[in-house]
Coordinates of C-alpha atoms in Angstrom, one line a residue:
M1 CA 86.9 130.7 149.7
N2 CA 86.7 134.5 150.3
N3 CA 89.0 134.3 153.4
V4 CA 91.8 132.5 151.7
T5 CA 95.3 134.1 151.9
E6 CA 98.7 133.2 150.7
N7 CA 99.4 131.2 153.9
T8 CA 96.1 129.3 153.9
K9 CA 96.3 125.6 153.2
V10 CA 93.9 124.7 150.4
I11 CA 92.9 121.1 149.8
Y12 CA 91.2 120.3 146.4
V13 CA 88.9 117.3 146.4
G14 CA 87.7 115.8 143.2
I15 CA 84.7 113.5 143.3
D16 CA 83.8 111.2 140.4
V17 CA 80.1 110.9 140.9
H18 CA 77.9 108.0 139.8
K19 CA 74.5 106.7 140.6
D20 CA 75.7 104.1 143.0
T21 CA 79.3 105.1 143.9
N22 CA 81.5 108.1 144.4
S23 CA 85.3 108.1 144.0
F24 CA 87.3 110.7 145.9
C25 CA 90.8 112.1 145.6
A26 CA 92.4 115.0 147.5
Y27 CA 95.2 117.1 146.1
D28 CA 97.6 119.5 148.0
S29 CA 99.0 121.9 145.4
R30 CA 101.8 123.1 147.6
E31 CA 103.3 119.7 147.9
D32 CA 102.0 118.5 144.6
K33 CA 100.6 115.4 146.3
L34 CA 97.6 113.3 145.6
F35 CA 96.3 111.5 148.7
A36 CA 93.2 110.2 150.5
E37 CA 91.9 108.3 147.5
H38 CA 88.7 106.5 148.4
K39 CA 85.6 104.9 146.9
S40 CA 82.2 104.6 148.7
S41 CA 78.5 104.5 148.1
S42 CA 76.8 107.6 146.6
K43 CA 74.9 108.3 149.8
F44 CA 75.5 111.8 151.1
E45 CA 76.3 110.5 154.6
S46 CA 79.3 108.5 153.1
T47 CA 80.5 111.6 151.3
L48 CA 80.2 113.8 154.5
H49 CA 81.9 111.1 156.6
Y50 CA 84.9 111.1 154.2
L51 CA 85.2 114.9 154.2
K52 CA 85.0 115.1 158.0
N53 CA 87.7 112.5 158.4
L54 CA 89.9 114.2 155.8
Q55 CA 89.4 117.5 157.6
K56 CA 90.6 116.0 160.9
S57 CA 93.7 114.5 159.2
V58 CA 94.8 117.7 157.5
G59 CA 93.8 120.1 160.3
Q60 CA 90.8 122.2 160.9
D61 CA 92.5 125.4 159.6
A62 CA 92.7 123.9 156.0
V63 CA 90.2 125.2 153.4
F64 CA 88.5 122.7 151.1
L65 CA 87.4 123.2 147.5
I66 CA 85.3 120.3 146.2
G67 CA 84.2 119.7 142.7
Y68 CA 82.5 117.2 140.5
E69 CA 81.6 116.9 136.9
A70 CA 78.1 118.0 135.8
G71 CA 76.0 115.0 134.9
P72 CA 72.7 113.2 135.4
T73 CA 73.1 113.3 139.2
G74 CA 72.1 117.0 139.2
Y75 CA 72.8 119.7 141.7
G76 CA 71.8 117.9 144.9
L77 CA 75.2 117.0 146.2
C78 CA 76.6 120.5 145.7
R79 CA 73.7 122.1 147.6
K80 CA 74.0 119.6 150.5
L81 CA 77.8 120.2 150.8
Q82 CA 77.3 124.0 150.7
K83 CA 74.8 123.7 153.5
E84 CA 77.5 121.9 155.5
D85 CA 79.9 124.9 154.9
F86 CA 82.0 123.2 152.3
A87 CA 82.9 125.2 149.2
C88 CA 81.7 123.1 146.2
V89 CA 81.5 123.7 142.5
I90 CA 80.1 121.8 139.6
I91 CA 82.5 121.6 136.7
A92 CA 81.4 122.0 133.1
P93 CA 82.5 118.7 131.3
S94 CA 83.7 120.6 128.1
T95 CA 86.3 122.5 130.2
I96 CA 88.0 119.5 131.6
A97 CA 91.3 119.0 129.8
K98 CA 91.8 115.3 128.9
A99 CA 94.9 113.7 127.4
P100 CA 94.5 112.9 123.7
G101 CA 94.5 109.3 122.8
Q102 CA 94.0 108.1 126.4
K103 CA 93.1 104.4 126.3
V104 CA 92.6 103.8 130.0
K105 CA 89.8 105.4 132.0
T106 CA 88.9 104.6 135.6
D107 CA 86.9 106.3 138.4
R108 CA 90.2 106.8 140.3
M109 CA 91.8 108.5 137.4
D110 CA 88.8 110.7 136.9
A111 CA 88.8 111.8 140.5
R112 CA 92.5 112.7 140.3
L113 CA 91.9 114.7 137.1
L114 CA 89.0 116.6 138.8
A115 CA 91.2 117.4 141.8
K116 CA 94.0 118.8 139.7
T117 CA 91.5 120.7 137.5
L118 CA 90.3 122.5 140.6
A119 CA 93.8 123.3 141.7
F120 CA 95.0 124.6 138.4
K121 CA 91.7 126.5 137.8
T122 CA 91.4 125.3 134.3
Y123 CA 87.6 124.8 134.5
S124 CA 84.4 126.7 134.1
P125 CA 81.8 126.3 136.9
V126 CA 78.2 125.4 136.1
C127 CA 75.7 128.1 137.2
L128 CA 73.9 126.7 140.3
P129 CA 70.2 127.7 140.0
S130 CA 67.9 128.3 142.9
E131 CA 65.8 125.3 143.9
K132 CA 62.6 127.2 142.7
L133 CA 64.2 127.9 139.3
E134 CA 65.3 124.3 138.9
A135 CA 61.8 123.1 139.7
I136 CA 60.4 125.4 137.0
K137 CA 63.0 124.2 134.5
E138 CA 62.1 120.5 135.2
Y139 CA 58.4 121.2 134.7
T140 CA 59.0 123.0 131.4
R141 CA 61.1 120.0 130.3
V142 CA 58.0 117.8 131.0
R143 CA 56.3 119.7 128.2
T144 CA 59.3 119.1 125.9
A145 CA 59.2 115.4 126.6
K146 CA 55.4 115.3 125.9
I147 CA 55.9 117.3 122.6
T148 CA 58.5 114.7 121.5
M149 CA 56.1 111.9 122.3
L150 CA 53.2 113.7 120.5
K151 CA 55.3 114.2 117.3
K152 CA 56.1 110.4 117.3
A153 CA 52.4 109.5 117.9
K154 CA 51.3 111.8 115.0
Q155 CA 53.9 110.2 112.8
N156 CA 52.7 106.7 113.7
L157 CA 49.1 107.6 112.9
L158 CA 49.9 109.2 109.5
S159 CA 52.1 106.3 108.6
F160 CA 49.4 103.8 109.4
L161 CA 46.9 105.6 107.2
L162 CA 49.4 105.9 104.4
R163 CA 50.0 102.1 104.5
M164 CA 46.2 101.7 104.3
G165 CA 46.1 103.9 101.2
L166 CA 44.4 106.7 103.0
P167 CA 46.5 109.9 102.7
Y168 CA 44.8 113.2 103.6
P169 CA 42.9 114.1 100.4
Q170 CA 42.7 117.8 100.9
S171 CA 45.4 120.3 100.4
G172 CA 46.6 122.2 103.5
H173 CA 48.4 121.5 106.7
Y174 CA 47.9 118.4 109.0
W175 CA 46.4 118.7 112.4
T176 CA 44.1 121.6 111.6
Q177 CA 40.4 121.4 112.6
A178 CA 39.5 120.2 109.1
H179 CA 42.2 117.4 109.3
M180 CA 41.0 116.4 112.8
A181 CA 37.4 116.2 111.5
W182 CA 38.5 114.0 108.7
L183 CA 40.3 111.7 111.1
R184 CA 37.1 111.2 113.0
T185 CA 35.3 109.9 109.9
M186 CA 37.8 107.0 109.5
N187 CA 36.1 103.6 109.6
F188 CA 37.6 100.2 108.7
A189 CA 35.7 97.1 107.8
D190 CA 38.2 94.8 109.5
K191 CA 37.9 94.7 113.2
W192 CA 41.7 94.7 113.9
L193 CA 42.4 97.6 111.5
Q194 CA 39.8 99.6 113.3
E195 CA 41.3 98.7 116.6
S196 CA 44.7 99.8 115.3
F197 CA 43.4 103.1 114.1
E198 CA 41.6 103.9 117.4
E199 CA 44.8 103.1 119.4
Y200 CA 46.9 105.4 117.3
H201 CA 44.2 108.1 117.2
A202 CA 43.6 107.9 121.0
E203 CA 47.3 108.3 121.8
V204 CA 47.4 111.5 119.7
I205 CA 44.4 112.9 121.4
T206 CA 45.6 112.0 124.8
L207 CA 49.0 113.6 124.3
M208 CA 47.5 116.7 122.8
D209 CA 45.3 117.1 125.9
K210 CA 48.3 116.5 128.2
V211 CA 50.3 119.2 126.4
Q212 CA 47.5 121.7 126.7
R213 CA 47.1 120.9 130.4
I214 CA 50.8 121.4 131.0
E215 CA 50.9 124.6 129.0
A216 CA 48.1 126.0 131.1
K217 CA 50.1 125.3 134.3
I218 CA 53.2 126.8 132.8
L219 CA 51.2 130.0 132.3
E220 CA 50.5 130.0 136.0
L221 CA 54.3 129.5 136.7
C222 CA 55.0 132.7 134.6
K223 CA 53.4 134.7 137.4
D224 CA 56.0 133.5 140.0
D225 CA 57.9 136.4 141.5
E226 CA 61.3 134.9 140.7
V227 CA 60.7 134.9 136.9
R228 CA 57.8 137.1 136.2
E229 CA 59.7 140.3 135.5
K230 CA 62.0 138.6 133.0
I231 CA 59.2 136.8 131.3
D232 CA 57.1 140.0 131.0
A233 CA 60.0 141.6 129.2
L234 CA 60.8 138.8 126.8
V235 CA 57.3 138.3 125.6
C236 CA 57.3 142.0 124.4
I237 CA 59.4 140.7 121.5
S238 CA 57.3 139.3 118.7
G239 CA 57.7 135.5 118.2
I240 CA 58.5 134.8 121.9
S241 CA 55.5 133.2 123.7
Y242 CA 55.1 132.8 127.4
V243 CA 56.0 129.1 127.2
S244 CA 59.2 129.9 125.3
A245 CA 60.1 132.8 127.6
I246 CA 59.8 130.8 130.8
S247 CA 61.8 127.9 129.3
I248 CA 64.6 130.2 128.2
V249 CA 64.7 132.0 131.6
A250 CA 64.6 128.7 133.6
E251 CA 67.4 127.1 131.4
I252 CA 69.8 130.0 131.6
G253 CA 69.1 131.4 135.1
D254 CA 71.7 134.1 135.6
F255 CA 72.2 136.0 132.3
S256 CA 74.7 138.4 134.0
R257 CA 77.4 135.6 133.9
F258 CA 77.8 136.4 130.2
S259 CA 79.8 139.6 129.8
K260 CA 78.9 140.0 126.2
A261 CA 76.2 138.9 123.8
K262 CA 78.9 136.9 121.9
S263 CA 79.5 134.8 125.0
F264 CA 75.8 134.0 125.3
V265 CA 75.5 133.1 121.6
S266 CA 78.6 130.8 121.9
F267 CA 77.2 129.2 125.0
I268 CA 74.0 128.0 123.2
G269 CA 75.9 127.0 120.1
L270 CA 74.4 129.5 117.6
C271 CA 77.8 130.9 116.5
P272 CA 79.5 129.6 113.4
G273 CA 82.4 127.2 113.7
E274 CA 85.7 127.7 112.1
D275 CA 88.2 125.4 110.4
S276 CA 91.1 127.7 109.4
S277 CA 94.8 126.9 108.8
G278 CA 97.5 129.2 107.5
N279 CA 96.1 131.6 105.0
R280 CA 92.9 129.6 104.6
V281 CA 89.9 130.9 106.6
R282 CA 86.9 128.7 106.5
H283 CA 83.7 129.2 108.5
T284 CA 81.5 126.1 109.1
A285 CA 78.0 125.6 110.3
I286 CA 76.9 126.6 113.8
T287 CA 78.8 124.7 116.6
K288 CA 75.6 123.3 118.3
A289 CA 77.5 123.4 121.5
G290 CA 76.1 124.1 125.0
N291 CA 72.4 124.2 125.8
S292 CA 70.5 122.6 122.9
R293 CA 67.1 123.3 124.3
V294 CA 67.6 127.1 124.4
R295 CA 69.0 126.9 120.9
S296 CA 66.0 125.1 119.6
L297 CA 63.6 127.5 121.3
L298 CA 65.3 130.5 119.8
V299 CA 65.2 128.9 116.3
E300 CA 61.4 128.3 116.8
C301 CA 60.9 131.9 118.0
A302 CA 62.8 133.3 115.0
G303 CA 60.7 131.1 112.6
S304 CA 57.5 132.5 114.2
L305 CA 58.8 136.0 114.1
R306 CA 59.4 135.9 110.3
M307 CA 55.8 134.7 109.5
H308 CA 54.6 138.3 109.1
S309 CA 55.2 139.6 105.6
V310 CA 54.9 143.2 106.9
V311 CA 58.0 143.9 108.9
T312 CA 56.3 146.6 111.0
A313 CA 53.3 144.4 111.9
K314 CA 52.4 144.0 115.5
S315 CA 49.8 141.5 116.5
V316 CA 47.0 142.1 119.1
R317 CA 48.6 139.6 121.5
V318 CA 52.0 141.4 121.4
K319 CA 50.3 144.8 121.9
E320 CA 48.5 143.3 125.0
R321 CA 51.8 142.0 126.4
Q322 CA 53.5 145.4 125.9
K323 CA 50.7 147.3 127.6
N324 CA 52.2 147.4 131.1
A325 CA 55.9 147.3 130.1
S326 CA 58.2 150.3 130.4
A327 CA 58.9 152.5 127.4
A328 CA 62.6 151.3 127.3
I329 CA 61.6 147.6 127.1
V330 CA 58.9 148.2 124.4
S331 CA 61.3 150.3 122.3
Y332 CA 64.0 147.7 122.6
A333 CA 61.6 144.9 121.7
D334 CA 60.2 146.7 118.7
K335 CA 63.8 147.5 117.5
C336 CA 64.5 143.7 117.8
T337 CA 61.4 142.7 115.8
L338 CA 62.0 145.3 113.1
R339 CA 65.7 144.4 112.6
L340 CA 65.2 140.7 112.6
R341 CA 62.3 140.8 110.1
K342 CA 64.3 143.0 107.7
R343 CA 67.4 140.9 108.1
M344 CA 65.6 137.6 107.4
L345 CA 63.6 139.1 104.5
Y346 CA 66.9 140.3 103.0
L347 CA 68.5 136.9 103.4
S348 CA 65.4 135.2 101.9
Q349 CA 65.5 137.4 98.9
K350 CA 69.1 136.5 98.3
G351 CA 67.9 132.9 97.9
L352 CA 69.3 131.3 101.1
P353 CA 67.5 128.2 102.4
Y354 CA 64.8 128.6 105.0
N355 CA 66.8 126.8 107.7
L356 CA 69.8 129.1 107.2
V357 CA 67.7 132.2 107.3
T358 CA 65.9 131.1 110.5
T359 CA 69.1 130.1 112.2
A360 CA 70.7 133.5 111.3
G361 CA 67.6 135.2 112.8
A362 CA 67.9 133.0 115.9
R363 CA 71.5 134.1 116.4
E364 CA 70.6 137.8 116.3
L365 CA 67.5 137.1 118.5
A366 CA 69.8 135.6 121.1
C367 CA 71.8 138.8 121.1
F368 CA 68.6 140.8 121.8
V369 CA 67.5 138.4 124.5
W370 CA 70.8 138.8 126.2
G371 CA 70.4 142.6 126.1
M372 CA 66.8 142.5 127.4
M373 CA 67.8 140.2 130.3
N374 CA 70.6 142.6 131.3
F375 CA 68.0 145.4 131.3
V376 CA 65.9 143.4 133.8
D377 CA 68.8 142.1 135.9
N378 CA 69.8 145.7 136.6
R379 CA 66.3 147.1 136.7
K380 CA 66.4 148.4 140.3
T381 CA 69.8 150.1 139.9
A382 CA 69.8 151.1 136.3
L383 CA 66.6 150.6 134.3
N384 CA 64.4 153.1 136.3
K385 CA 67.1 155.7 135.9
I386 CA 68.1 155.0 132.4
D387 CA 68.3 157.8 129.9
E388 CA 68.5 157.7 126.1
G389 CA 72.3 157.7 126.2
E390 CA 72.6 154.7 128.5
L391 CA 70.0 152.8 126.4
S392 CA 71.9 153.6 123.2
D393 CA 75.1 152.3 124.8
I394 CA 73.6 149.0 125.6
Q395 CA 71.9 148.7 122.2
K396 CA 75.2 149.7 120.6
T397 CA 77.0 146.8 122.4
V398 CA 74.4 144.3 121.0
E399 CA 74.5 145.8 117.5
E400 CA 78.3 145.8 117.3
F401 CA 78.3 142.0 117.8
I402 CA 75.3 141.5 115.4
A403 CA 77.2 143.5 112.7
Q404 CA 80.2 141.2 112.9

């Protein structure tokens, strides 16, 4: 679309994408005309055939902009169309304006809406990751799926033991070495109760082994050239492990698309909502919009970061991670750790609940993550030449938002 001028004829094509079928609609904004409505199978050959025929009918000099709503079908169609020299974008669902109280919804109407959304530019495009980054993201999501299954398996085992009148007799946390040793001593006189216990227990052990195996492979992925530099910078911050760092980087991809820390925090749903009217101003809980996985990871990292009672403490593992990092990155990471621990300690002393304190810490941590990733994204052109004034300017930008 870079060569488009005022005289260029632009055709906007909306595609309502489904697993089995695609619905098409073309829109000419000059004539305010919807045309070439069609429905076919979801095979790419059918989509390409439709676009080639449409190109012939409107003229080879026309420029096409194609768009479809982000969904479970992923990025494959967009990549294939771009390889065929068609401009294609994936539209964020939350930015598609829909009529309130609409009672009728069809694929044809959705395709029309997408075509007009493209023409009126009332949408936000989804960031298209590289194929390598998408592969890394999918593998990190395998771990998340296994963790969810493991939590359920552990719950099933503990519930079974509780029904049998065998709660863990010792004080302390579950799933420690002592607790696992206690589980191995379980023995039931009834054959089927013993079988039930062994099934529950075996499932927990199997899933724990799978999670460990996946995490070991994720550590290998951290060395990939596409993500290594960003991950090495993120793990300099206390509370952020390699697994969390690669998951955040893979989910977000291009951090430079967020012009401010506020935009990034809003994207992951960690900013407070608002319900104000007239002279009444009321702030609500966080919006929980956008990428829930990154939001959960940052909350977990903030919870890990606040575990040290000494705000200036730095573990041996963090020192090892910071060993080969630049002075600017280490300084920024230490500033983040110190500020967040002080902030969360202050909020805890005020008597705020644990979850509110941790969420507040996650919000500020997200700001520092945004700043750190902007350091790395501009490393070749800025970070190697950075002086104290430039570093202070970037930190000031982050701190201004945090202070709000």
